[in-house]
């Protein structure tokens, strides 16, 4: 167990280093002079020289790389647009994204689990058919369409909820629903598959033979075992939510890290783009790592299989 | 609905989109760029079935040309990803050892980037354009195919027909192309169908964010344009979104059908 955890932890650092290297080279992929791209054709030569120096682009590549990591770890990397350290700019946006992702996850779980469980229990009935159609719709409806449709219905026609921005709970509902509904399609599919696998297990027959009621057999014996893979998927999807809310944040003007990255791209703020990509990738990796470790702790079979 | 009629409906839908994409200039009632400023934001009418955008351009015509972009990107990304992924995965599975380890580490690294993030970052760096979008999406797209093919090769290489070919002295490339390709076609085809849906969605997302193609109409850019007029002209958003949704769900269902068919065939064997 310890060696497995150590292995997973140690693997995190080289992958993060690799991601940082890819991010470092982004700026060198730009066609033409990245400094001119950032400042525009009308920039003064003094400005160009100053920014080139700030970004260390006047140095050899290996020194640029060393200084990139030095700036990153010392928190000196500065946004060109905000004129502030990038992590100061990112921190509140990341929190807003976490808030939205948590709400969306709650929505997804509340919708997907009952649908998935009922669909498995009533396999090959109309209920199962509708549940499967729902999950297919969930995975196929694009967020950039579902979001505006929800705005048209709940904000413009009914006037129940605000169109966009960040405020109280009412501002969270529409973006949370947009992300959560899409997620619930996939989650209910996984939940159905997991329940179906467990429902055919012999230990349920044993439980029934012992005279336990059906509700107890389903809730205590089937669901508890079916939940282990579902919890893993929930964890992995949470990582995906944290890192993939660009569209929803843009549609609803939600001030999260996804929207910050898109704005940074358009203002040609390369240091902020690099930092956003790094933070998003690190968050995603970290959540995946925690899920992997939690899964191994909860399920001994996984632990033993992976140690082999 | 029975399975076969549904399959027929899906094939008709996909064929319609392909037909529209191929013959867009002849099919579109208007040029996608012809403006009529006086009729800006008009709703659906006899002359303009799906209405007009802010500049008075015909939505239907722009959607017909948009289908061209969506399908071009979807098919190109899948073809490039499939070729690269198949070759890398097969080599990794056949050679094993150091080559396999090195390839798997690169794959692990690329998979560390969540979803569309790398494509967004690359599209931002390279600038908007159809070629850049295809490149950005393919750069991560091959990873899934490589993993799938490697896994399948590891299973297939132990089977009698591959062992016989090895015993008869067949070279590694001959084993890959002559023996493995036909046997791996099924699962790869399933993934390709889902891959086209994913690439269409990703292209529309990039265009929606303003990072896709700007010179030709695309579903994503039309949706983004319509977002500012949700109150006065919801048709600008509803119709292009519906087209993406129908395309994506059709390819997803087609993938399901191929997977079901393969499962039945496997059982029959």
Coordinates of C-alpha atoms in Angstrom, one line a residue:
Chain A
X1 CA 0.0 0.0 0.0
X2 CA 2.7 2.4 1.0
X3 CA 4.7 1.7 -2.1
X4 CA 1.7 2.3 -4.3
X5 CA 0.9 5.7 -2.6
X6 CA 4.6 6.6 -2.9
X7 CA 4.6 5.6 -6.6
X8 CA 1.6 7.7 -7.4
X9 CA 2.9 10.7 -5.4
X10 CA 6.4 10.5 -7.1
X11 CA 4.8 10.2 -10.5
X12 CA 3.0 13.5 -9.9
X13 CA 6.2 15.6 -10.0
X14 CA 7.7 14.5 -13.3
X15 CA 4.3 14.9 -15.0
X16 CA 4.0 18.4 -13.5
X17 CA 7.5 19.2 -14.7
X18 CA 6.6 17.9 -18.2
X19 CA 3.5 20.1 -18.2
X20 CA 5.5 23.1 -17.1
X21 CA 8.0 22.5 -20.0
X22 CA 5.1 22.3 -22.5
X23 CA 3.7 25.5 -21.1
X24 CA 7.2 27.2 -21.2
X25 CA 7.5 26.4 -24.9
X26 CA 4.1 27.9 -25.7
X27 CA 5.5 31.4 -26.1
X28 CA 8.1 30.1 -28.6
X29 CA 5.4 28.6 -30.8
X30 CA 3.9 31.9 -31.7
X31 CA 4.3 32.8 -35.4
X32 CA 6.5 36.0 -35.4
X33 CA 7.7 38.0 -32.4
X34 CA 5.6 37.3 -29.3
X35 CA 6.5 40.7 -27.8
X36 CA 5.2 42.5 -30.9
X37 CA 2.0 40.3 -30.7
X38 CA 1.5 41.4 -27.1
X39 CA 2.1 45.1 -27.6
X40 CA 0.9 45.6 -31.1
X41 CA 2.6 47.0 -34.2
X42 CA 2.5 50.5 -32.9
X43 CA 4.6 49.8 -29.8
X44 CA 7.7 52.0 -29.0
X45 CA 11.1 50.3 -29.2
X46 CA 11.7 51.1 -25.5
X47 CA 8.5 49.3 -24.5
X48 CA 9.4 46.3 -26.7
X49 CA 12.9 46.1 -25.1
X50 CA 11.4 46.4 -21.6
X51 CA 8.8 43.6 -22.1
X52 CA 11.4 41.4 -23.8
X53 CA 13.6 41.8 -20.8
X54 CA 10.7 41.2 -18.3
X55 CA 9.9 38.0 -20.1
X56 CA 13.6 37.0 -20.4
X57 CA 13.2 36.7 -24.1
X58 CA 16.6 38.5 -24.6
X59 CA 18.4 35.6 -23.0
X60 CA 19.5 32.2 -24.3
X61 CA 16.8 29.5 -24.2
X62 CA 18.3 27.5 -21.2
X63 CA 18.5 30.7 -19.1
X64 CA 14.9 31.5 -20.1
X65 CA 13.9 28.1 -18.8
X66 CA 15.7 28.5 -15.5
X67 CA 14.3 32.0 -14.9
X68 CA 10.8 30.8 -15.9
X69 CA 10.9 28.2 -13.1
X70 CA 12.5 30.8 -10.7
X71 CA 9.7 33.3 -11.4
X72 CA 7.1 30.6 -11.1
X73 CA 8.2 29.3 -7.7
X74 CA 9.0 32.7 -6.2
X75 CA 5.7 34.1 -7.3
X76 CA 7.4 36.9 -9.4
X77 CA 5.7 36.0 -12.6
X78 CA 3.6 39.1 -13.4
X79 CA 0.5 39.6 -15.5
X80 CA 1.1 42.2 -18.3
X81 CA -2.5 43.3 -18.3
X82 CA -3.2 43.4 -14.5
X83 CA 0.4 44.4 -13.6
X84 CA 0.1 42.1 -10.6
X85 CA 1.7 38.7 -9.7
X86 CA -0.2 36.1 -11.7
X87 CA -1.1 34.0 -8.7
X88 CA -2.7 37.0 -7.0
X89 CA -4.9 37.4 -10.1
X90 CA -5.7 33.7 -10.4
X91 CA -6.5 32.9 -6.7
X92 CA -10.0 34.5 -6.5
X93 CA -10.9 33.2 -10.0
X94 CA -10.0 29.7 -9.0
X95 CA -12.2 29.9 -5.9
X96 CA -15.1 31.0 -8.1
X97 CA -14.6 28.1 -10.4
X98 CA -14.4 25.7 -7.4
X99 CA -17.7 27.2 -6.1
X100 CA -19.3 26.6 -9.5
X101 CA -17.9 23.1 -9.9
X102 CA -19.1 22.0 -6.4
X103 CA -22.6 23.3 -7.1
X104 CA -22.6 21.6 -10.5
X105 CA -21.4 18.3 -9.0
X106 CA -24.2 18.4 -6.4
X107 CA -26.7 19.0 -9.2
X108 CA -25.2 16.1 -11.3
X109 CA -25.2 13.7 -8.3
X110 CA -28.8 14.5 -7.3
X111 CA -30.0 13.9 -10.8
X112 CA -27.8 11.0 -11.9
X113 CA -27.8 8.6 -9.0
X114 CA -31.6 8.1 -8.7
X115 CA -31.9 7.9 -12.5
X116 CA -29.0 5.4 -12.8
X117 CA -30.3 3.2 -9.9
X118 CA -33.9 3.1 -11.1
X119 CA -32.8 2.5 -14.6
X120 CA -30.8 -0.6 -13.5
X121 CA -33.5 -1.9 -11.2
X122 CA -36.2 -1.5 -14.0
X123 CA -33.9 -2.8 -16.8
X124 CA -35.5 -3.0 -20.3
X125 CA -38.7 -1.1 -19.2
X126 CA -39.9 2.3 -20.4
X127 CA -38.3 3.9 -17.4
X128 CA -34.9 2.4 -18.4
X129 CA -35.5 3.6 -22.0
X130 CA -36.2 7.2 -20.9
X131 CA -33.2 7.1 -18.5
X132 CA -30.9 6.0 -21.3
X133 CA -32.3 8.7 -23.6
X134 CA -31.7 11.3 -20.9
X135 CA -28.1 10.1 -20.5
X136 CA -27.5 10.2 -24.2
X137 CA -29.0 13.8 -24.4
X138 CA -26.8 14.8 -21.4
X139 CA -23.5 13.7 -23.2
X140 CA -24.5 15.1 -26.6
X141 CA -26.0 18.6 -25.7
X142 CA -23.2 21.2 -26.1
X143 CA -22.9 23.5 -23.1
X144 CA -22.7 26.5 -25.4
X145 CA -26.3 25.7 -26.5
X146 CA -27.8 24.4 -23.3
X147 CA -26.7 27.5 -21.4
X148 CA -28.4 30.0 -23.8
X149 CA -31.5 27.8 -23.9
X150 CA -31.7 27.9 -20.1
X151 CA -31.2 31.7 -20.2
X152 CA -34.0 32.1 -22.7
X153 CA -36.4 29.9 -20.6
X154 CA -35.6 30.9 -17.0
X155 CA -34.3 34.4 -17.4
X156 CA -35.9 36.0 -20.4
X157 CA -39.3 34.2 -20.7
X158 CA -40.0 33.4 -17.0
X159 CA -37.8 36.0 -15.4
X160 CA -37.0 33.8 -12.5
X161 CA -33.2 33.9 -12.5
X162 CA -30.5 36.4 -13.4
X163 CA -28.9 36.1 -16.9
X164 CA -25.3 36.2 -15.9
X165 CA -22.6 37.4 -13.4
X166 CA -21.8 36.3 -9.9
X167 CA -23.9 37.1 -6.8
X168 CA -25.9 34.9 -4.5
X169 CA -27.3 31.4 -5.0
X170 CA -29.6 32.6 -7.8
X171 CA -26.6 33.4 -10.0
X172 CA -25.2 29.9 -9.4
X173 CA -28.3 28.0 -10.5
X174 CA -28.2 28.4 -14.3
X175 CA -24.4 27.8 -14.8
X176 CA -24.6 25.0 -12.3
X177 CA -27.5 23.4 -14.1
X178 CA -25.7 23.7 -17.4
X179 CA -22.6 22.0 -16.2
X180 CA -24.5 19.6 -13.9
X181 CA -27.0 18.4 -16.5
X182 CA -24.2 17.6 -19.0
X183 CA -22.3 15.7 -16.2
X184 CA -25.4 13.8 -15.0
X185 CA -25.8 12.2 -18.4
X186 CA -22.5 10.5 -18.2
X187 CA -22.8 9.8 -14.5
X188 CA -26.2 8.1 -14.7
X189 CA -24.8 5.9 -17.5
X190 CA -21.9 4.8 -15.2
X191 CA -24.3 4.4 -12.3
X192 CA -26.6 2.1 -14.3
X193 CA -23.7 0.0 -15.6
X194 CA -22.2 -0.3 -12.1
X195 CA -25.6 -1.2 -10.5
X196 CA -26.3 -3.8 -13.2
X197 CA -23.0 -5.5 -12.5
X198 CA -23.6 -5.7 -8.8
X199 CA -27.3 -6.8 -9.2
X200 CA -26.2 -10.0 -10.8
X201 CA -23.7 -10.9 -8.0
X202 CA -24.4 -14.1 -6.0
X203 CA -24.1 -12.4 -2.6
X204 CA -27.4 -10.6 -3.3
X205 CA -29.1 -14.0 -3.7
X206 CA -27.5 -15.0 -0.4
X207 CA -28.9 -11.9 1.2
X208 CA -32.4 -12.6 -0.2
X209 CA -32.1 -16.3 0.9
X210 CA -31.4 -15.0 4.4
X211 CA -34.8 -13.3 4.3
X212 CA -33.8 -9.7 4.0
X213 CA -36.3 -7.3 2.5
X214 CA -35.7 -6.1 -1.1
X215 CA -35.2 -2.5 0.0
X216 CA -32.4 -3.6 2.4
X217 CA -30.9 -5.9 -0.2
X218 CA -30.7 -3.0 -2.7
X219 CA -29.7 -0.2 -0.4
X220 CA -27.4 -2.0 1.9
X221 CA -25.8 -4.7 -0.2
X222 CA -26.1 -3.7 -3.8
X223 CA -25.8 0.1 -3.6
X224 CA -22.8 0.1 -1.2
X225 CA -20.8 -2.0 -3.6
X226 CA -21.9 -0.2 -6.7
X227 CA -21.0 3.1 -5.2
X228 CA -17.2 2.5 -5.2
X229 CA -16.6 2.9 -8.9
X230 CA -19.3 5.6 -9.1
X231 CA -17.4 7.6 -6.4
X232 CA -14.2 7.3 -8.5
X233 CA -16.0 8.6 -11.6
X234 CA -17.5 11.5 -9.5
X235 CA -14.0 12.4 -8.4
X236 CA -12.5 12.3 -11.9
X237 CA -15.5 14.3 -13.2
X238 CA -15.0 16.9 -10.5
X239 CA -11.4 17.3 -11.8
X240 CA -12.8 17.7 -15.3
X241 CA -15.4 20.3 -14.1
X242 CA -12.7 22.3 -12.4
X243 CA -10.7 22.4 -15.6
X244 CA -13.3 22.5 -18.3
X245 CA -15.7 25.2 -17.4
X246 CA -14.5 27.7 -20.1
X247 CA -17.7 27.6 -22.1
X248 CA -20.1 27.8 -19.2
X249 CA -18.1 30.6 -17.6
X250 CA -18.0 32.5 -20.8
X251 CA -21.8 32.1 -21.5
X252 CA -22.8 33.2 -18.0
X253 CA -19.9 35.7 -17.5
X254 CA -18.9 33.7 -14.4
X255 CA -15.6 35.2 -13.1
X256 CA -13.8 31.9 -13.0
X257 CA -10.3 30.7 -14.1
X258 CA -11.6 29.5 -17.4
X259 CA -13.0 32.9 -18.4
X260 CA -9.8 34.5 -17.1
X261 CA -7.7 32.3 -19.4
X262 CA -9.9 33.2 -22.4
X263 CA -9.6 36.9 -21.6
X264 CA -5.9 36.5 -21.1
X265 CA -5.6 34.9 -24.5
X266 CA -7.4 37.8 -26.2
X267 CA -5.4 40.5 -24.3
X268 CA -2.2 38.5 -25.3
X269 CA -1.2 38.3 -21.7
X270 CA 1.2 35.3 -22.2
X271 CA 2.5 35.0 -18.6
X272 CA -1.1 34.9 -17.3
X273 CA -2.0 32.4 -20.1
X274 CA 0.9 30.2 -19.0
X275 CA 0.1 30.5 -15.3
X276 CA -3.6 29.7 -15.9
X277 CA -2.8 26.6 -18.0
X278 CA -0.4 25.4 -15.3
X279 CA -2.8 26.0 -12.4
X280 CA -5.7 24.3 -14.3
X281 CA -3.5 21.3 -15.2
X282 CA -2.1 21.1 -11.7
X283 CA -5.6 21.2 -10.2
X284 CA -6.7 18.5 -12.6
X285 CA -3.7 16.2 -11.8
X286 CA -4.0 16.8 -8.1
X287 CA -7.7 15.8 -8.0
X288 CA -7.0 12.7 -10.1
X289 CA -4.2 11.8 -7.8
X290 CA -6.4 12.2 -4.7
X291 CA -9.2 10.1 -6.3
X292 CA -6.7 7.4 -7.2
X293 CA -5.3 7.3 -3.7
X294 CA -8.8 7.3 -2.2
X295 CA -9.9 4.5 -4.5
X296 CA -6.9 2.4 -3.4
X297 CA -7.6 3.1 0.2
X298 CA -11.3 2.1 -0.1
X299 CA -11.0 -0.9 -2.4
X300 CA -8.3 -3.5 -1.4
X301 CA -8.7 -5.3 -4.8
X302 CA -7.5 -2.2 -6.7
X303 CA -4.6 -1.7 -4.3
X304 CA -3.4 -5.3 -4.6
X305 CA -3.9 -5.4 -8.4
X306 CA -1.9 -2.2 -8.9
X307 CA 0.8 -3.3 -6.6
X308 CA 1.4 -6.4 -8.7
Chain B
X1 CA -38.3 2.8 -31.7
X2 CA -36.8 -0.4 -33.3
X3 CA -33.1 -0.5 -33.8
X4 CA -33.0 -0.8 -37.6
X5 CA -35.3 2.2 -38.4
X6 CA -33.3 4.3 -35.9
X7 CA -30.1 3.4 -37.7
X8 CA -31.6 4.3 -41.0
X9 CA -32.7 7.7 -39.6
X10 CA -29.2 8.3 -38.3
X11 CA -27.6 7.4 -41.6
X12 CA -30.0 9.7 -43.4
X13 CA -29.2 12.6 -41.0
X14 CA -25.5 12.2 -41.4
X15 CA -25.8 11.8 -45.2
X16 CA -27.8 15.0 -45.3
X17 CA -25.2 16.9 -43.5
X18 CA -22.4 15.4 -45.7
X19 CA -24.4 16.3 -48.8
X20 CA -25.0 19.8 -47.6
X21 CA -21.3 20.2 -46.8
X22 CA -20.1 18.8 -50.2
X23 CA -22.5 20.9 -52.3
X24 CA -22.8 24.0 -50.1
X25 CA -22.3 26.6 -52.8
X26 CA -25.1 25.0 -54.9
X27 CA -27.5 24.3 -52.1
X28 CA -27.3 27.5 -50.0
X29 CA -30.1 29.9 -51.1
X30 CA -27.8 32.9 -50.6
X31 CA -24.1 33.6 -50.3
X32 CA -23.2 33.2 -46.6
X33 CA -21.6 36.7 -46.7
X34 CA -24.3 38.7 -48.5
X35 CA -25.4 41.4 -46.1
X36 CA -28.8 43.1 -45.9
X37 CA -28.4 45.6 -43.1
X38 CA -32.0 46.8 -43.2
X39 CA -33.3 43.2 -42.5
X40 CA -30.8 42.6 -39.6
X41 CA -32.0 40.2 -36.9
X42 CA -35.2 39.3 -38.8
X43 CA -36.9 36.1 -37.7
X44 CA -37.7 33.1 -39.9
X45 CA -39.7 34.0 -43.0
X46 CA -40.6 32.5 -46.4
X47 CA -37.5 34.1 -48.0
X48 CA -35.2 33.3 -45.1
X49 CA -36.3 30.1 -43.6
X50 CA -34.2 30.3 -40.4
X51 CA -34.0 34.1 -40.3
X52 CA -31.1 36.6 -40.6
X53 CA -28.3 37.7 -38.3
X54 CA -27.4 41.2 -37.3
X55 CA -25.8 42.0 -40.6
X56 CA -28.8 40.6 -42.5
X57 CA -26.9 37.4 -43.6
X58 CA -29.1 34.3 -44.2
X59 CA -28.8 31.9 -41.3
X60 CA -29.6 28.8 -43.3
X61 CA -26.9 29.6 -45.9
X62 CA -24.4 30.2 -43.2
X63 CA -25.4 26.9 -41.5
X64 CA -24.9 25.0 -44.7
X65 CA -21.4 26.4 -45.0
X66 CA -20.9 25.8 -41.3
X67 CA -21.7 22.1 -41.7
X68 CA -18.7 22.1 -44.1
X69 CA -16.3 23.4 -41.5
X70 CA -17.7 21.0 -38.8
X71 CA -17.4 17.9 -40.9
X72 CA -14.1 18.9 -42.4
X73 CA -12.6 19.4 -38.9
X74 CA -14.3 16.3 -37.5
X75 CA -13.2 13.9 -40.2
X76 CA -9.7 15.5 -40.6
X77 CA -8.9 15.3 -36.9
X78 CA -10.1 11.7 -36.6
X79 CA -8.2 10.6 -39.7
X80 CA -4.9 12.3 -38.5
X81 CA -5.4 11.1 -34.9
X82 CA -6.3 7.6 -36.1
X83 CA -3.3 7.2 -38.4
X84 CA -0.8 8.6 -35.8
X85 CA -2.5 6.8 -32.9
X86 CA -2.7 3.5 -34.7
X87 CA 1.0 3.5 -35.7
X88 CA 2.2 4.6 -32.3
X89 CA 0.0 2.2 -30.4
X90 CA 0.8 -0.7 -32.7
X91 CA 4.6 -0.1 -32.5
X92 CA 4.3 0.3 -28.7
X93 CA 2.5 -2.9 -28.3
X94 CA 4.6 -4.9 -30.8
X95 CA 8.1 -3.7 -29.7
X96 CA 7.4 -3.4 -25.9
X97 CA 10.4 -2.6 -23.7
X98 CA 12.0 0.8 -23.9
X99 CA 10.0 2.1 -26.9
X100 CA 6.8 1.1 -25.2
X101 CA 7.8 2.8 -21.9
X102 CA 8.9 6.0 -23.6
X103 CA 5.7 6.2 -25.7
X104 CA 3.5 5.5 -22.6
X105 CA 5.2 8.3 -20.7
X106 CA 4.6 10.8 -23.5
X107 CA 0.9 9.6 -23.5
X108 CA 0.7 10.0 -19.8
X109 CA 2.1 13.5 -20.1
X110 CA -0.4 14.5 -22.8
X111 CA -3.3 13.0 -20.9
X112 CA -2.3 15.2 -17.9
X113 CA -3.8 18.1 -19.9
X114 CA -7.5 18.2 -19.2
X115 CA -9.9 18.0 -22.1
X116 CA -9.8 20.9 -24.4
X117 CA -7.2 23.0 -22.5
X118 CA -4.2 22.2 -24.7
X119 CA -6.2 22.8 -27.8
X120 CA -7.3 26.2 -26.4
X121 CA -3.7 27.1 -25.5
X122 CA -2.4 26.0 -28.8
X123 CA -5.1 27.7 -30.9
X124 CA -4.4 30.9 -28.9
X125 CA -0.6 30.7 -29.6
X126 CA -0.9 29.7 -33.3
X127 CA -3.8 32.1 -34.0
X128 CA -7.2 31.4 -35.4
X129 CA -7.5 29.3 -38.6
X130 CA -8.9 26.0 -39.8
X131 CA -5.5 24.4 -40.2
X132 CA -4.5 25.4 -36.7
X133 CA -7.7 24.1 -35.2
X134 CA -7.2 20.7 -36.9
X135 CA -3.6 20.6 -35.7
X136 CA -4.4 21.6 -32.1
X137 CA -7.2 19.0 -31.8
X138 CA -5.1 16.3 -33.5
X139 CA -2.2 16.9 -31.2
X140 CA -4.2 15.3 -28.3
X141 CA -6.6 13.3 -30.4
X142 CA -4.1 10.5 -31.3
X143 CA -3.5 9.7 -27.6
X144 CA -6.8 7.8 -27.2
X145 CA -6.3 5.7 -30.3
X146 CA -2.7 4.9 -29.3
X147 CA -3.9 3.6 -25.9
X148 CA -6.7 1.6 -27.4
X149 CA -4.6 0.1 -30.2
X150 CA -1.7 -0.7 -27.8
X151 CA -4.1 -2.5 -25.4
X152 CA -5.6 -4.5 -28.3
X153 CA -2.2 -5.4 -29.7
X154 CA -1.1 -6.7 -26.3
X155 CA -4.1 -9.0 -26.4
X156 CA -3.9 -10.0 -30.1
X157 CA -0.2 -10.6 -30.1
X158 CA -0.7 -13.6 -27.8
X159 CA -3.3 -15.2 -30.1
X160 CA -2.4 -18.1 -32.4
X161 CA -2.6 -16.3 -35.7
X162 CA 0.0 -13.7 -34.7
X163 CA 2.2 -16.3 -33.1
X164 CA 2.0 -18.4 -36.3
X165 CA 2.9 -15.3 -38.4
X166 CA 5.9 -14.7 -36.1
X167 CA 6.9 -18.3 -36.4
X168 CA 6.7 -18.1 -40.2
X169 CA 9.2 -15.2 -40.0
X170 CA 6.8 -12.3 -40.8
X171 CA 8.3 -8.9 -40.1
X172 CA 6.8 -6.5 -37.5
X173 CA 5.4 -4.1 -40.1
X174 CA 3.8 -7.0 -42.0
X175 CA 2.3 -8.3 -38.8
X176 CA 0.9 -4.8 -38.0
X177 CA -0.6 -4.0 -41.5
X178 CA -1.5 -7.5 -42.7
X179 CA -2.7 -9.2 -39.6
X180 CA -3.5 -6.7 -36.8
X181 CA -5.2 -3.9 -38.9
X182 CA -8.1 -6.1 -40.0
X183 CA -8.6 -7.5 -36.5
X184 CA -8.4 -4.1 -34.7
X185 CA -10.7 -2.3 -37.2
X186 CA -13.9 -2.8 -35.1
X187 CA -13.0 -1.2 -31.8
X188 CA -11.1 1.6 -33.7
X189 CA -14.1 2.3 -35.8
X190 CA -16.3 2.7 -32.7
X191 CA -13.8 5.1 -31.2
X192 CA -13.6 7.0 -34.5
X193 CA -17.4 7.5 -34.6
X194 CA -17.3 9.0 -31.0
X195 CA -14.1 10.9 -32.1
X196 CA -15.9 12.7 -34.9
X197 CA -18.6 13.8 -32.5
X198 CA -16.0 14.9 -30.0
X199 CA -14.0 16.8 -32.7
X200 CA -17.1 18.6 -34.0
X201 CA -18.0 19.6 -30.4
X202 CA -14.4 20.8 -29.8
X203 CA -14.3 22.8 -33.0
X204 CA -17.6 24.4 -32.2
X205 CA -16.3 25.2 -28.7
X206 CA -13.1 26.8 -30.0
X207 CA -15.1 28.8 -32.6
X208 CA -17.5 29.8 -29.9
X209 CA -14.6 31.1 -27.8
X210 CA -13.3 33.0 -30.8
X211 CA -10.3 30.8 -31.3
X212 CA -11.5 28.8 -34.3
X213 CA -11.9 29.8 -37.9
X214 CA -12.9 33.4 -38.5
X215 CA -12.9 33.7 -42.2
X216 CA -15.7 31.1 -42.9
X217 CA -19.0 30.6 -41.0
X218 CA -19.0 27.9 -38.4
X219 CA -21.7 26.8 -35.9
X220 CA -19.6 27.9 -32.9
X221 CA -19.0 31.4 -34.2
X222 CA -22.6 31.8 -35.2
X223 CA -23.7 30.8 -31.7
X224 CA -21.3 33.2 -30.1
X225 CA -22.5 36.0 -32.3
X226 CA -26.1 35.1 -31.4
X227 CA -25.4 35.3 -27.6
X228 CA -25.6 39.1 -27.6
X229 CA -29.1 38.9 -29.1
X230 CA -30.8 36.3 -27.0
X231 CA -33.6 38.6 -26.0
X232 CA -34.4 40.0 -29.5
X233 CA -33.3 37.2 -31.8
X234 CA -33.1 33.8 -30.1
X235 CA -33.1 32.1 -33.5
X236 CA -29.5 33.1 -34.0
X237 CA -28.6 30.8 -31.1
X238 CA -31.2 28.1 -31.3
X239 CA -30.7 26.9 -34.9
X240 CA -26.9 26.6 -35.1
X241 CA -26.9 24.9 -31.6
X242 CA -29.6 22.5 -32.8
X243 CA -27.4 21.6 -35.8
X244 CA -24.4 20.8 -33.6
X245 CA -26.6 18.8 -31.2
X246 CA -28.1 16.7 -34.0
X247 CA -24.7 16.0 -35.6
X248 CA -23.1 15.1 -32.3
X249 CA -25.9 12.8 -31.1
X250 CA -26.0 11.1 -34.5
X251 CA -22.3 10.2 -34.5
X252 CA -22.6 9.1 -30.8
X253 CA -25.5 6.8 -31.6
X254 CA -23.7 5.5 -34.7
X255 CA -20.8 4.6 -32.5
X256 CA -23.2 2.8 -30.1
X257 CA -24.6 0.8 -33.0
X258 CA -21.2 -0.3 -34.3
X259 CA -20.2 -1.3 -30.7
X260 CA -23.5 -3.3 -30.3
X261 CA -22.9 -5.0 -33.7
X262 CA -19.4 -5.9 -32.8
X263 CA -20.5 -7.3 -29.4
X264 CA -23.1 -9.5 -31.1
X265 CA -20.5 -10.7 -33.7
X266 CA -18.1 -11.5 -30.9
X267 CA -20.7 -13.6 -29.1
X268 CA -21.6 -15.4 -32.3
X269 CA -18.0 -16.3 -32.8

